[in-house]
């Protein structure tokens, strides 16, 4: 394939045919500002901030949608280009609320950054302001159309990555708004609360529900025994909020930081991830041996759960009945832990730190109160915790490394890898293999199920039976696997589905920004954390073994069913 | 603002036939919406849900198209159709005040229908009677040089 040669700002650049001017400029180290552009997902040339001058062209062109051509001569910073970009940004900001100082995205807003970068000195226009009010109907996601710049990045992600399309562009002209059909509240439609929209929103037009005040209040209440659990993915991402490189493993600092905030006990969702493997692995073996409904599909990811309830209700019997590790933790904190420590469960306040916005919805589901109380009181996303730590003046990077509290903080490497796509599958295989065959695994690393490939398949010999498994992440990929199952094109025994691209490390509550390179670095950190653990198989977790001995009895036993398993609700498609 | 859906069995079976023809064809969306509105006189929510399901287009996108084009309406049409001309001539002669007055009298905005099902309101551009502006039509009747204070009498005549 012959390359195309063009000149950008006097530099000769060679690119494959079909490359846009924007990509060619990036290759040459020339930055062209963008706002609506989202690589591969939203390439619409709408915001007109990437305008450049092409010699011979009638007018300035949008670099994101114009392909490089042989001999093309491009200028990215002429007076006309700078003037046009600045004017366009000024127009975009003409109806944007100027509340930057009190905005959730203050200092992390792309519009704010662009205003600084393009040198917008004043906003000369006062545009018609959006007539729509804040939509806070969802327990997870808040929409603020006043702050929306109509870039459509959220719409693109919801449709093309997740295949949900809960939101789209509605109405026209000054009334244009990104909203569900019939302008219905987000909390009443088929939104799965994944929060991928909040990861790509350049402003605060879509963001997580901030619940930090509830946690501050609990921490300040001397009557409450406040415990916290941290999801696997948080330890490889929260450092990014404090300027550390993506993929920095900060487990010990995270524990120390939570103690500094005043939590009475710092526990780990990895503990109940190990427990999930005991229950779900047993469920798989039980279904395999007793002709139960197959394929068994994992149930840890609450965005995925709401998705299947809306879009594939006929497959609900295939879902594992296991609660997610977050909810197992809540149920045990207010029963097993309360009894063990002699604390009145009414005084125990359970906080989760999750990479996930959908966990907020999950914790509020009416069935999630098997302890007799609401099992998990408040779910904070990684971003919310980062903000709390900043408010508390904690210098994260200089903290010492501390260990989780026992017993609900003891875990194995199998628990850690729940944070990456393929991790639940791999953890389950490690345990199922040893429980079924009685042999010890030679290699613990199931490489076939790792990585960012959208759908991964593998086959494992389990004492003479070929166990066929599939792993999908991102709901668009989940659809492919489910359609293949429904249409009987593929047969599997066990399927792992994670709602968000990359798994929980790419969750909707994670630090901004997120792209595939950052996902890959967080995933690498997850597997490094796994390798560093002395124990790497869930069934070898001594605290989990003690839990069964002292309290639960056996996997799938009566008490497990009461506390650790759940049921699902078929929902309308729209 | 809701009038009971008058989706009768016959309408529904014609809708079924329409959807059967275009099942799984997202590109037929606008065509199907046109036909559906011909059938029902407006686009009931249930019908839009069926269109979304059968054509395999997300409901949010179906509504995006319906709310973009002023031709489509999700409100049932009233017994009497009021059209206010907002063409240039009528506009400068006070069409805006007429719309304000109708809103006061009937609580109607363009595209809506009164709760008793009597009147629907729409805005049109130039009826070709610029010399008579501002002009409104009620059903087939053209009313010329309408002053806001005359509106009440004009509309009462259609009530009965």
Coordinates of N, CA and C in Angstrom, one line a residue, chain A residues 389-540:
Chain A
X389 N -10.6 12.5 49.2 CA -9.2 12.5 49.7 C -8.6 13.9 49.5
X390 N -9.0 14.5 48.3 CA -8.5 15.9 48.1 C -9.1 16.8 49.1
X391 N -10.4 16.7 49.4 CA -11.0 17.6 50.4 C -10.4 17.4 51.8
X392 N -10.0 16.2 52.1 CA -9.4 15.9 53.4 C -7.9 16.3 53.4
X393 N -7.4 16.8 52.3 CA -6.0 17.2 52.3 C -5.0 16.1 52.4
X394 N -5.4 14.9 52.0 CA -4.5 13.8 52.1 C -3.5 13.8 50.9
X395 N -2.3 13.7 51.2 CA -1.2 13.7 50.2 C -1.0 12.2 49.8
X396 N -1.8 11.8 48.8 CA -1.9 10.4 48.6 C -0.6 9.7 48.3
X397 N 0.2 10.3 47.5 CA 1.5 9.6 47.0 C 2.5 9.5 48.2
X398 N 2.4 10.3 49.2 CA 3.4 10.2 50.2 C 2.9 9.3 51.4
X399 N 1.7 8.7 51.2 CA 1.2 7.8 52.3 C 2.1 6.5 52.4
X400 N 2.2 5.9 53.6 CA 2.8 4.6 53.7 C 1.9 3.5 53.1
X401 N 2.4 2.3 52.9 CA 1.6 1.2 52.4 C 1.1 0.5 53.7
X402 N -0.2 0.3 53.7 CA -0.8 -0.4 54.9 C -1.6 -1.6 54.4
X403 N -1.9 -2.6 55.3 CA -2.6 -3.8 54.9 C -4.1 -3.7 55.3
X404 N -4.9 -4.4 54.6 CA -6.3 -4.5 54.9 C -6.5 -5.1 56.2
X405 N -7.7 -4.9 56.8 CA -8.1 -5.5 58.1 C -8.6 -6.9 57.8
X406 N -8.4 -7.8 58.9 CA -8.9 -9.2 58.8 C -10.3 -9.1 59.4
X407 N -11.2 -10.0 59.1 CA -11.0 -11.1 58.2 C -11.5 -10.8 56.8
X408 N -12.4 -9.7 56.6 CA -13.0 -9.4 55.3 C -12.1 -8.7 54.4
X409 N -10.8 -8.6 54.8 CA -9.8 -8.0 53.9 C -8.8 -8.9 53.4
X410 N -9.0 -10.2 53.7 CA -8.0 -11.2 53.2 C -8.5 -11.8 51.9
X411 N -7.5 -11.9 51.0 CA -7.9 -12.3 49.6 C -6.8 -13.0 48.9
X412 N -7.1 -13.4 47.7 CA -6.1 -14.1 46.8 C -6.0 -13.3 45.5
X413 N -5.0 -13.7 44.7 CA -4.9 -13.2 43.4 C -6.1 -13.4 42.5
X414 N -6.8 -14.5 42.8 CA -8.0 -14.8 42.0 C -9.1 -13.7 42.2
X415 N -9.1 -13.1 43.4 CA -10.0 -12.0 43.7 C -9.6 -10.7 42.9
X416 N -8.3 -10.5 42.9 CA -7.9 -9.2 42.2 C -8.3 -9.2 40.8
X417 N -8.1 -10.3 40.1 CA -8.3 -10.3 38.6 C -9.8 -10.1 38.2
X418 N -10.7 -10.1 39.2 CA -12.1 -9.8 38.9 C -12.1 -8.4 38.2
X419 N -11.1 -7.6 38.4 CA -11.1 -6.2 37.9 C -10.9 -6.1 36.4
X420 N -10.4 -7.2 35.8 CA -10.1 -7.1 34.4 C -11.0 -8.1 33.6
X421 N -11.3 -7.7 32.4 CA -12.1 -8.7 31.5 C -11.5 -10.0 31.5
X422 N -12.2 -11.1 31.7 CA -11.7 -12.4 31.7 C -11.3 -12.9 33.1
X423 N -11.2 -12.0 34.0 CA -10.7 -12.4 35.4 C -11.6 -13.3 36.1
X424 N -12.9 -13.1 36.1 CA -13.8 -13.9 36.8 C -13.8 -15.3 36.2
X425 N -13.7 -15.4 34.9 CA -13.6 -16.7 34.2 C -12.3 -17.4 34.7
X426 N -11.2 -16.7 34.6 CA -9.9 -17.3 35.0 C -9.9 -17.8 36.5
X427 N -10.4 -16.9 37.3 CA -10.5 -17.3 38.7 C -11.4 -18.5 38.9
X428 N -12.5 -18.6 38.2 CA -13.4 -19.7 38.3 C -12.7 -21.0 37.8
X429 N -12.0 -20.8 36.7 CA -11.3 -22.0 36.1 C -10.2 -22.6 37.0
X430 N -9.5 -21.6 37.7 CA -8.5 -22.1 38.6 C -9.1 -23.0 39.7
X431 N -10.2 -22.6 40.2 CA -10.8 -23.3 41.3 C -11.6 -24.5 40.8
X432 N -12.4 -24.3 39.7 CA -13.2 -25.5 39.2 C -12.3 -26.6 38.8
X433 N -11.2 -26.3 38.2 CA -10.3 -27.3 37.7 C -9.8 -28.2 38.9
X434 N -9.3 -27.5 39.9 CA -8.8 -28.2 41.0 C -9.8 -29.0 41.8
X435 N -11.0 -28.4 42.0 CA -12.1 -29.1 42.7 C -12.6 -30.3 42.0
X436 N -12.7 -30.2 40.6 CA -13.2 -31.3 39.9 C -12.2 -32.4 39.7
X437 N -11.0 -32.0 39.3 CA -10.0 -33.0 39.0 C -9.2 -33.5 40.2
X438 N -9.2 -32.7 41.3 CA -8.4 -33.1 42.4 C -6.9 -32.9 42.2
X439 N -6.5 -32.5 41.0 CA -5.1 -32.2 40.6 C -4.8 -30.8 40.9
X440 N -3.4 -30.5 40.9 CA -3.0 -29.1 41.1 C -2.7 -28.6 39.7
X441 N -3.1 -27.4 39.4 CA -2.9 -26.7 38.2 C -1.4 -26.5 38.0
X442 N -0.8 -26.8 36.8 CA 0.6 -26.5 36.6 C 0.8 -25.0 36.3
X443 N 0.0 -24.5 35.4 CA 0.1 -23.0 35.2 C -1.3 -22.4 35.6
X444 N -1.2 -21.3 36.3 CA -2.4 -20.6 36.7 C -2.9 -19.6 35.7
X445 N -2.1 -19.4 34.7 CA -2.4 -18.3 33.8 C -3.2 -18.8 32.6
X446 N -4.5 -18.4 32.5 CA -5.3 -18.7 31.3 C -5.3 -17.6 30.4
X447 N -4.2 -17.5 29.6 CA -3.9 -16.4 28.7 C -5.0 -16.1 27.7
X448 N -5.7 -17.2 27.2 CA -6.7 -17.0 26.2 C -7.9 -16.1 26.6
X449 N -8.1 -16.0 27.9 CA -9.3 -15.2 28.3 C -8.9 -13.8 28.7
X450 N -7.6 -13.5 28.6 CA -7.1 -12.2 29.0 C -7.1 -11.2 27.8
X451 N -7.0 -9.9 28.1 CA -6.8 -8.9 27.0 C -8.0 -8.2 26.5
X452 N -7.8 -7.3 25.5 CA -8.9 -6.4 25.1 C -9.7 -6.8 23.9
X453 N -9.4 -8.0 23.4 CA -10.2 -8.6 22.3 C -11.7 -8.6 22.8
X454 N -12.6 -8.2 21.9 CA -14.0 -8.0 22.4 C -14.7 -9.3 22.8
X455 N -14.5 -10.4 22.1 CA -15.0 -11.7 22.5 C -13.9 -12.7 22.5
X456 N -13.7 -13.4 23.6 CA -12.6 -14.4 23.7 C -13.2 -15.7 24.0
X457 N -12.7 -16.7 23.4 CA -13.2 -18.1 23.6 C -12.1 -19.0 24.1
X458 N -12.4 -20.0 24.8 CA -11.3 -21.0 25.2 C -12.0 -22.3 25.5
X459 N -11.2 -23.3 25.6 CA -11.7 -24.7 25.9 C -10.8 -25.3 26.9
X460 N -11.3 -25.8 28.0 CA -10.5 -26.3 29.1 C -10.9 -27.8 29.4
X461 N -9.9 -28.7 29.4 CA -10.3 -30.1 29.7 C -10.4 -30.3 31.2
X462 N -11.7 -30.6 31.6 CA -12.0 -30.7 33.0 C -12.3 -32.2 33.3
X463 N -11.3 -32.9 33.6 CA -11.4 -34.4 33.9 C -12.2 -35.1 32.8
X464 N -11.7 -34.9 31.6 CA -12.3 -35.6 30.4 C -13.4 -34.8 29.7
X465 N -14.0 -33.8 30.4 CA -15.0 -33.0 29.7 C -14.4 -31.7 29.2
X466 N -14.7 -31.4 27.9 CA -14.2 -30.2 27.3 C -15.2 -29.1 27.8
X467 N -14.7 -28.2 28.6 CA -15.5 -27.1 29.1 C -15.3 -25.9 28.1
X468 N -16.3 -25.5 27.4 CA -16.2 -24.4 26.5 C -16.7 -23.1 27.1
X469 N -15.8 -22.1 27.0 CA -16.1 -20.9 27.7 C -16.0 -19.7 26.7
X470 N -16.7 -18.6 27.1 CA -16.6 -17.4 26.3 C -16.5 -16.2 27.3
X471 N -15.8 -15.1 26.9 CA -15.7 -13.9 27.7 C -16.0 -12.7 26.8
X472 N -16.9 -11.9 27.2 CA -17.2 -10.6 26.5 C -17.2 -9.4 27.4
X473 N -16.7 -8.3 26.9 CA -16.8 -7.1 27.7 C -17.3 -6.0 26.8
X474 N -18.1 -5.0 27.4 CA -18.8 -4.1 26.6 C -20.1 -4.8 26.1
X475 N -21.2 -4.1 26.2 CA -22.5 -4.8 26.0 C -22.7 -5.1 24.5
X476 N -22.1 -4.3 23.7 CA -22.2 -4.6 22.2 C -21.6 -6.0 22.0
X477 N -20.4 -6.3 22.6 CA -19.8 -7.6 22.5 C -20.7 -8.7 23.1
X478 N -21.3 -8.3 24.3 CA -22.2 -9.2 24.9 C -23.3 -9.7 24.0
X479 N -23.9 -8.7 23.3 CA -24.9 -9.0 22.3 C -24.5 -10.1 21.3
X480 N -23.2 -9.9 20.8 CA -22.8 -10.9 19.8 C -22.8 -12.3 20.4
X481 N -22.3 -12.5 21.6 CA -22.2 -13.8 22.3 C -23.6 -14.3 22.5
X482 N -24.5 -13.4 23.1 CA -25.8 -13.9 23.4 C -26.6 -14.3 22.2
X483 N -26.5 -13.5 21.1 CA -27.2 -13.8 19.9 C -26.7 -15.2 19.3
X484 N -25.4 -15.4 19.5 CA -24.9 -16.7 19.0 C -25.5 -17.8 19.8
X485 N -25.7 -17.6 21.1 CA -26.3 -18.6 22.0 C -27.8 -18.8 21.6
X486 N -28.5 -17.7 21.5 CA -29.9 -17.8 21.3 C -30.2 -18.5 19.9
X487 N -29.3 -18.1 18.9 CA -29.5 -18.7 17.6 C -28.8 -20.1 17.4
X488 N -28.3 -20.6 18.5 CA -27.7 -21.9 18.5 C -26.5 -22.0 17.6
X489 N -25.8 -20.9 17.3 CA -24.7 -20.9 16.5 C -23.4 -21.4 17.3
X490 N -23.5 -21.2 18.6 CA -22.3 -21.5 19.4 C -22.9 -22.2 20.7
X491 N -22.1 -23.1 21.1 CA -22.4 -23.8 22.4 C -21.3 -23.5 23.4
X492 N -21.8 -23.0 24.6 CA -20.8 -22.8 25.6 C -21.4 -23.4 26.9
X493 N -20.4 -23.6 27.8 CA -20.9 -24.1 29.2 C -20.9 -22.9 30.1
X494 N -20.0 -21.9 29.9 CA -19.8 -20.9 30.9 C -19.4 -19.6 30.2
X495 N -20.1 -18.5 30.5 CA -19.8 -17.2 29.8 C -19.6 -16.2 30.9
X496 N -18.5 -15.4 30.7 CA -18.3 -14.2 31.6 C -18.7 -13.0 30.8
X497 N -19.6 -12.1 31.4 CA -19.9 -10.9 30.7 C -19.6 -9.7 31.7
X498 N -18.9 -8.7 31.2 CA -18.7 -7.5 31.9 C -19.2 -6.4 31.1
X499 N -19.9 -5.5 31.8 CA -20.6 -4.4 31.1 C -19.7 -3.5 30.4
X500 N -18.6 -3.1 31.0 CA -17.8 -2.0 30.5 C -16.6 -2.6 29.7
X501 N -16.1 -1.8 28.7 CA -15.0 -2.2 27.9 C -13.7 -2.3 28.8
X502 N -13.1 -3.5 28.7 CA -11.9 -3.8 29.5 C -12.3 -4.4 30.8
X503 N -13.5 -4.5 31.1 CA -14.0 -4.9 32.5 C -14.0 -3.8 33.4
X504 N -14.0 -4.1 34.7 CA -14.2 -3.0 35.7 C -13.2 -1.9 35.7
X505 N -11.9 -2.3 35.3 CA -10.9 -1.2 35.2 C -11.3 -0.1 34.2
X506 N -12.2 -0.4 33.3 CA -12.8 0.6 32.4 C -14.2 1.1 32.8
X507 N -14.5 0.9 34.1 CA -15.8 1.2 34.6 C -16.2 2.7 34.5
X508 N -17.5 2.9 34.5 CA -18.0 4.3 34.3 C -17.7 5.2 35.5
X509 N -17.2 4.7 36.6 CA -16.9 5.5 37.8 C -15.4 5.8 37.9
X510 N -14.6 5.4 36.9 CA -13.1 5.5 37.0 C -12.6 6.9 36.7
X511 N -11.4 7.1 37.0 CA -10.8 8.4 36.7 C -10.8 8.7 35.2
X512 N -10.8 10.0 34.9 CA -10.8 10.4 33.5 C -9.4 10.8 33.1
X513 N -9.0 10.7 31.9 CA -9.7 10.0 30.8 C -9.5 8.5 30.8
X514 N -10.2 7.9 29.9 CA -10.0 6.4 29.7 C -9.9 6.2 28.2
X515 N -8.9 5.5 27.7 CA -8.8 5.1 26.4 C -8.2 3.7 26.4
X516 N -8.0 3.1 25.2 CA -7.6 1.7 25.2 C -6.2 1.5 25.8
X517 N -5.3 2.5 25.6 CA -4.0 2.4 26.1 C -4.0 2.4 27.7
X518 N -4.9 3.3 28.2 CA -5.0 3.3 29.7 C -5.6 2.0 30.2
X519 N -6.6 1.5 29.5 CA -7.3 0.3 29.9 C -6.2 -0.8 29.9
X520 N -5.4 -0.9 28.9 CA -4.4 -2.0 28.8 C -3.4 -1.8 30.0
X521 N -3.0 -0.6 30.4 CA -2.1 -0.5 31.5 C -2.7 -0.8 32.8
X522 N -3.9 -0.5 33.0 CA -4.6 -0.9 34.2 C -4.7 -2.4 34.3
X523 N -5.0 -3.1 33.1 CA -5.1 -4.5 33.1 C -3.8 -5.2 33.4
X524 N -2.7 -4.6 32.9 CA -1.4 -5.2 33.1 C -1.1 -5.1 34.7
X525 N -1.6 -4.0 35.3 CA -1.4 -3.8 36.7 C -2.2 -4.9 37.5
X526 N -3.4 -5.2 37.0 CA -4.2 -6.2 37.7 C -3.5 -7.5 37.7
X527 N -2.9 -7.9 36.6 CA -2.3 -9.2 36.6 C -1.0 -9.2 37.3
X528 N -0.3 -8.0 37.4 CA 0.9 -8.0 38.2 C 0.5 -8.1 39.7
X529 N -0.6 -7.5 40.1 CA -1.0 -7.6 41.5 C -1.4 -9.0 41.8
X530 N -1.9 -9.7 40.8 CA -2.3 -11.2 41.0 C -1.0 -12.0 41.3
X531 N 0.0 -11.7 40.4 CA 1.3 -12.5 40.6 C 2.0 -12.2 41.9
X532 N 1.7 -11.0 42.4 CA 2.4 -10.7 43.7 C 1.7 -11.3 44.9
X533 N 0.5 -11.9 44.7 CA -0.2 -12.4 45.9 C 0.4 -13.8 46.3
X534 N 0.6 -14.0 47.6 CA 1.1 -15.4 48.0 C 0.1 -16.5 47.6
X535 N -1.2 -16.2 47.7 CA -2.2 -17.2 47.3 C -2.9 -16.7 46.1
X536 N -3.2 -17.6 45.1 CA -3.8 -17.1 43.8 C -5.0 -17.9 43.4
X537 N -5.5 -18.7 44.4 CA -6.7 -19.5 44.1 C -7.7 -19.3 45.2
X538 N -8.9 -19.0 44.8 CA -10.0 -18.6 45.8 C -10.2 -19.6 46.9
X539 N -10.2 -20.9 46.5 CA -10.5 -22.0 47.5 C -9.4 -22.1 48.5
X540 N -8.2 -21.4 48.3 CA -7.2 -21.5 49.3 C -7.2 -20.3 50.2

